[in-house]
mmCIF file of C-alpha atoms in Angstrom:
data_model
loop_
_atom_site.group_PDB
_atom_site.id
_atom_site.type_symbol
_atom_site.label_atom_id
_atom_site.label_comp_id
_atom_site.label_asym_id
_atom_site.label_seq_id
_atom_site.Cartn_x
_atom_site.Cartn_y
_atom_site.Cartn_z
ATOM 1 C CA UNK A 1 115.247 57.330 -78.782
ATOM 2 C CA UNK A 2 115.743 56.186 -82.392
ATOM 3 C CA UNK A 3 117.429 52.822 -82.895
ATOM 4 C CA UNK A 4 120.074 52.837 -85.529
ATOM 5 C CA UNK A 5 119.795 50.079 -88.100
ATOM 6 C CA UNK A 6 122.668 47.597 -88.557
ATOM 7 C CA UNK A 7 124.518 48.039 -91.836
ATOM 8 C CA UNK A 8 127.370 45.707 -92.777
ATOM 9 C CA UNK A 9 130.175 47.931 -94.035
ATOM 10 C CA UNK A 10 131.238 45.396 -96.687
ATOM 11 C CA UNK A 11 127.740 44.519 -97.860
ATOM 12 C CA UNK A 12 128.359 45.646 -101.458
ATOM 13 C CA UNK A 13 131.438 43.416 -101.714
ATOM 14 C CA UNK A 14 129.498 40.570 -100.065
ATOM 15 C CA UNK A 15 126.724 40.846 -102.666
ATOM 16 C CA UNK A 16 129.296 40.897 -105.498
ATOM 17 C CA UNK A 17 130.961 37.760 -104.112
ATOM 18 C CA UNK A 18 127.612 35.956 -103.783
ATOM 19 C CA UNK A 19 126.783 36.815 -107.404
ATOM 20 C CA UNK A 20 130.261 35.666 -108.445
ATOM 21 C CA UNK A 21 129.733 32.390 -106.543
ATOM 22 C CA UNK A 22 126.414 31.791 -108.321
ATOM 23 C CA UNK A 23 127.996 32.507 -111.712
ATOM 24 C CA UNK A 24 130.966 30.228 -111.014
ATOM 25 C CA UNK A 25 128.689 27.405 -109.839
ATOM 26 C CA UNK A 26 126.834 27.626 -113.155
ATOM 27 C CA UNK A 27 130.112 27.763 -115.101
ATOM 28 C CA UNK A 28 131.506 24.800 -113.145
ATOM 29 C CA UNK A 29 128.404 22.716 -113.876
ATOM 30 C CA UNK A 30 128.726 23.543 -117.581
ATOM 31 C CA UNK A 31 132.484 22.801 -117.600
ATOM 32 C CA UNK A 32 131.907 19.461 -115.877
ATOM 33 C CA UNK A 33 129.201 18.579 -118.424
ATOM 34 C CA UNK A 34 131.614 19.430 -121.267
ATOM 35 C CA UNK A 35 134.281 17.285 -119.615
ATOM 36 C CA UNK A 36 131.911 14.310 -119.216
ATOM 37 C CA UNK A 37 130.835 14.655 -122.867
ATOM 38 C CA UNK A 38 134.497 14.751 -123.994
ATOM 39 C CA UNK A 39 135.269 11.609 -121.974
ATOM 40 C CA UNK A 40 132.241 9.886 -123.511
ATOM 41 C CA UNK A 41 133.263 10.922 -127.059
ATOM 42 C CA UNK A 42 136.759 9.527 -126.519
ATOM 43 C CA UNK A 43 135.333 6.286 -125.073
ATOM 44 C CA UNK A 44 132.998 5.965 -128.089
ATOM 45 C CA UNK A 45 135.938 6.352 -130.478
ATOM 46 C CA UNK A 46 137.947 3.758 -128.549
ATOM 47 C CA UNK A 47 134.995 1.324 -128.603
ATOM 48 C CA UNK A 48 134.552 1.846 -132.336
ATOM 49 C CA UNK A 49 138.273 1.233 -132.919
ATOM 50 C CA UNK A 50 138.169 -1.993 -130.896
ATOM 51 C CA UNK A 51 135.101 -3.176 -132.836
ATOM 52 C CA UNK A 52 136.832 -2.479 -136.160
ATOM 53 C CA UNK A 53 139.997 -4.245 -134.998
ATOM 54 C CA UNK A 54 137.934 -7.330 -134.131
ATOM 55 C CA UNK A 55 136.220 -7.073 -137.524
ATOM 56 C CA UNK A 56 139.656 -6.723 -139.204
ATOM 57 C CA UNK A 57 141.051 -9.776 -137.387
ATOM 58 C CA UNK A 58 138.039 -11.877 -138.383
ATOM 59 C CA UNK A 59 138.369 -10.837 -142.031
ATOM 60 C CA UNK A 60 142.168 -11.229 -141.978
ATOM 61 C CA UNK A 61 141.888 -14.816 -140.744
ATOM 62 C CA UNK A 62 139.675 -15.553 -143.783
ATOM 63 C CA UNK A 63 142.029 -13.700 -146.104
ATOM 64 C CA UNK A 64 141.651 -10.191 -147.552
ATOM 65 C CA UNK A 65 142.827 -8.170 -150.481
ATOM 66 C CA UNK A 66 145.736 -5.748 -150.367
ATOM 67 C CA UNK A 67 143.234 -2.927 -150.986
ATOM 68 C CA UNK A 68 141.172 -3.950 -147.949
ATOM 69 C CA UNK A 69 144.332 -4.242 -145.884
ATOM 70 C CA UNK A 70 145.443 -0.721 -146.896
ATOM 71 C CA UNK A 71 141.937 0.600 -146.229
ATOM 72 C CA UNK A 72 141.962 -0.774 -142.690
ATOM 73 C CA UNK A 73 145.486 0.570 -142.107
ATOM 74 C CA UNK A 74 144.409 4.096 -143.144
ATOM 75 C CA UNK A 75 141.225 3.804 -141.059
ATOM 76 C CA UNK A 76 143.133 2.652 -137.953
ATOM 77 C CA UNK A 77 145.634 5.481 -138.346
ATOM 78 C CA UNK A 78 142.846 8.058 -138.673
ATOM 79 C CA UNK A 79 141.033 6.630 -135.654
ATOM 80 C CA UNK A 80 144.241 6.797 -133.588
ATOM 81 C CA UNK A 81 144.565 10.493 -134.517
ATOM 82 C CA UNK A 82 140.926 11.140 -133.646
ATOM 83 C CA UNK A 83 141.398 9.371 -130.300
ATOM 84 C CA UNK A 84 144.509 11.480 -129.594
ATOM 85 C CA UNK A 85 142.567 14.648 -130.457
ATOM 86 C CA UNK A 86 139.712 13.494 -128.220
ATOM 87 C CA UNK A 87 142.248 12.878 -125.439
ATOM 88 C CA UNK A 88 143.569 16.433 -125.828
ATOM 89 C CA UNK A 89 139.976 17.702 -125.633
ATOM 90 C CA UNK A 90 139.397 15.661 -122.450
ATOM 91 C CA UNK A 91 142.550 17.194 -120.929
ATOM 92 C CA UNK A 92 141.515 20.723 -121.941
ATOM 93 C CA UNK A 93 137.993 20.240 -120.579
ATOM 94 C CA UNK A 94 139.379 18.850 -117.311
ATOM 95 C CA UNK A 95 141.744 21.832 -116.925
ATOM 96 C CA UNK A 96 138.831 24.197 -117.529
ATOM 97 C CA UNK A 97 136.631 22.422 -114.960
ATOM 98 C CA UNK A 98 139.469 22.416 -112.419
ATOM 99 C CA UNK A 99 140.081 26.123 -112.997
ATOM 100 C CA UNK A 100 136.400 26.898 -112.382
ATOM 101 C CA UNK A 101 136.434 24.672 -109.279
ATOM 102 C CA UNK A 102 139.519 26.467 -107.904
ATOM 103 C CA UNK A 103 137.951 29.873 -108.572
ATOM 104 C CA UNK A 104 134.790 28.737 -106.804
ATOM 105 C CA UNK A 105 136.747 27.473 -103.780
ATOM 106 C CA UNK A 106 138.520 30.834 -103.611
ATOM 107 C CA UNK A 107 135.216 32.741 -103.696
ATOM 108 C CA UNK A 108 133.762 30.444 -101.011
ATOM 109 C CA UNK A 109 136.770 31.267 -98.802
ATOM 110 C CA UNK A 110 136.292 34.998 -99.417
ATOM 111 C CA UNK A 111 132.603 34.718 -98.549
ATOM 112 C CA UNK A 112 133.469 32.825 -95.363
ATOM 113 C CA UNK A 113 135.826 35.645 -94.335
ATOM 114 C CA UNK A 114 133.098 38.190 -95.078
ATOM 115 C CA UNK A 115 130.619 36.127 -93.023
ATOM 116 C CA UNK A 116 133.027 36.245 -90.065
ATOM 117 C CA UNK A 117 133.454 39.998 -90.481
ATOM 118 C CA UNK A 118 129.675 40.364 -90.635
ATOM 119 C CA UNK A 119 129.297 38.403 -87.391
ATOM 120 C CA UNK A 120 131.998 40.531 -85.727
ATOM 121 C CA UNK A 121 130.432 43.808 -86.865
ATOM 122 C CA UNK A 122 126.966 42.623 -85.869
ATOM 123 C CA UNK A 123 128.280 41.642 -82.429
ATOM 124 C CA UNK A 124 129.801 45.111 -82.043
ATOM 125 C CA UNK A 125 126.509 46.647 -83.162
ATOM 126 C CA UNK A 126 124.629 44.653 -80.504
ATOM 127 C CA UNK A 127 127.118 45.763 -77.831
ATOM 128 C CA UNK A 128 126.664 49.386 -78.902
ATOM 129 C CA UNK A 129 122.895 48.986 -78.799
ATOM 130 C CA UNK A 130 123.133 47.497 -75.310
ATOM 131 C CA UNK A 131 125.337 50.421 -74.168
ATOM 132 C CA UNK A 132 122.874 52.903 -75.679
ATOM 133 C CA UNK A 133 119.981 51.137 -73.973
ATOM 134 C CA UNK A 134 121.794 51.072 -70.631
ATOM 135 C CA UNK A 135 122.637 54.766 -70.976
ATOM 136 C CA UNK A 136 119.022 55.571 -71.861
ATOM 137 C CA UNK A 137 117.778 53.692 -68.772
ATOM 138 C CA UNK A 138 120.353 55.470 -66.613
ATOM 139 C CA UNK A 139 119.291 58.834 -68.080
ATOM 140 C CA UNK A 140 115.623 58.039 -67.343
ATOM 141 C CA UNK A 141 116.418 56.937 -63.779
ATOM 142 C CA UNK A 142 118.651 59.983 -63.271
ATOM 143 C CA UNK A 143 115.955 62.276 -64.645
ATOM 144 C CA UNK A 144 113.284 60.755 -62.381
ATOM 145 C CA UNK A 145 115.541 61.036 -59.330
ATOM 146 C CA UNK A 146 116.398 64.644 -60.226
ATOM 147 C CA UNK A 147 112.766 65.452 -61.038
ATOM 148 C CA UNK A 148 111.555 63.955 -57.753
ATOM 149 C CA UNK A 149 114.080 66.017 -55.748
ATOM 150 C CA UNK A 150 113.211 69.239 -57.502
ATOM 151 C CA UNK A 151 109.532 68.714 -57.217
#
């Protein structure tokens, strides 16, 4: 008697989903790193702005020229724009990381369903093997009983 080997009928899809999971985990890690870097860049800009404001206030209390005053005004305006742009980049990076995370969660759910189907099919395979084994034993016993009677 030759034992048939268990083959999961959705194995190809399962392998594709595992590869997709691995790819998405890598993409999520990269997206989270980009997000953290964007947050850090924005925080650096905000720190720099606060330092310059303190510097401006110290100089202003001592008195400053109109040219210096205009220079600081232009600088503060440019820094506010850079901080806004950095904020938009933080938001974009967060959306990207969340999208990757959601895709990964979806793939994990699909893999979990495939795991359950695998377990179900494997259980059915084991039942079939047990039936085949029982039938083989019955055939052997039946043959021996028949052989003993004829002999």
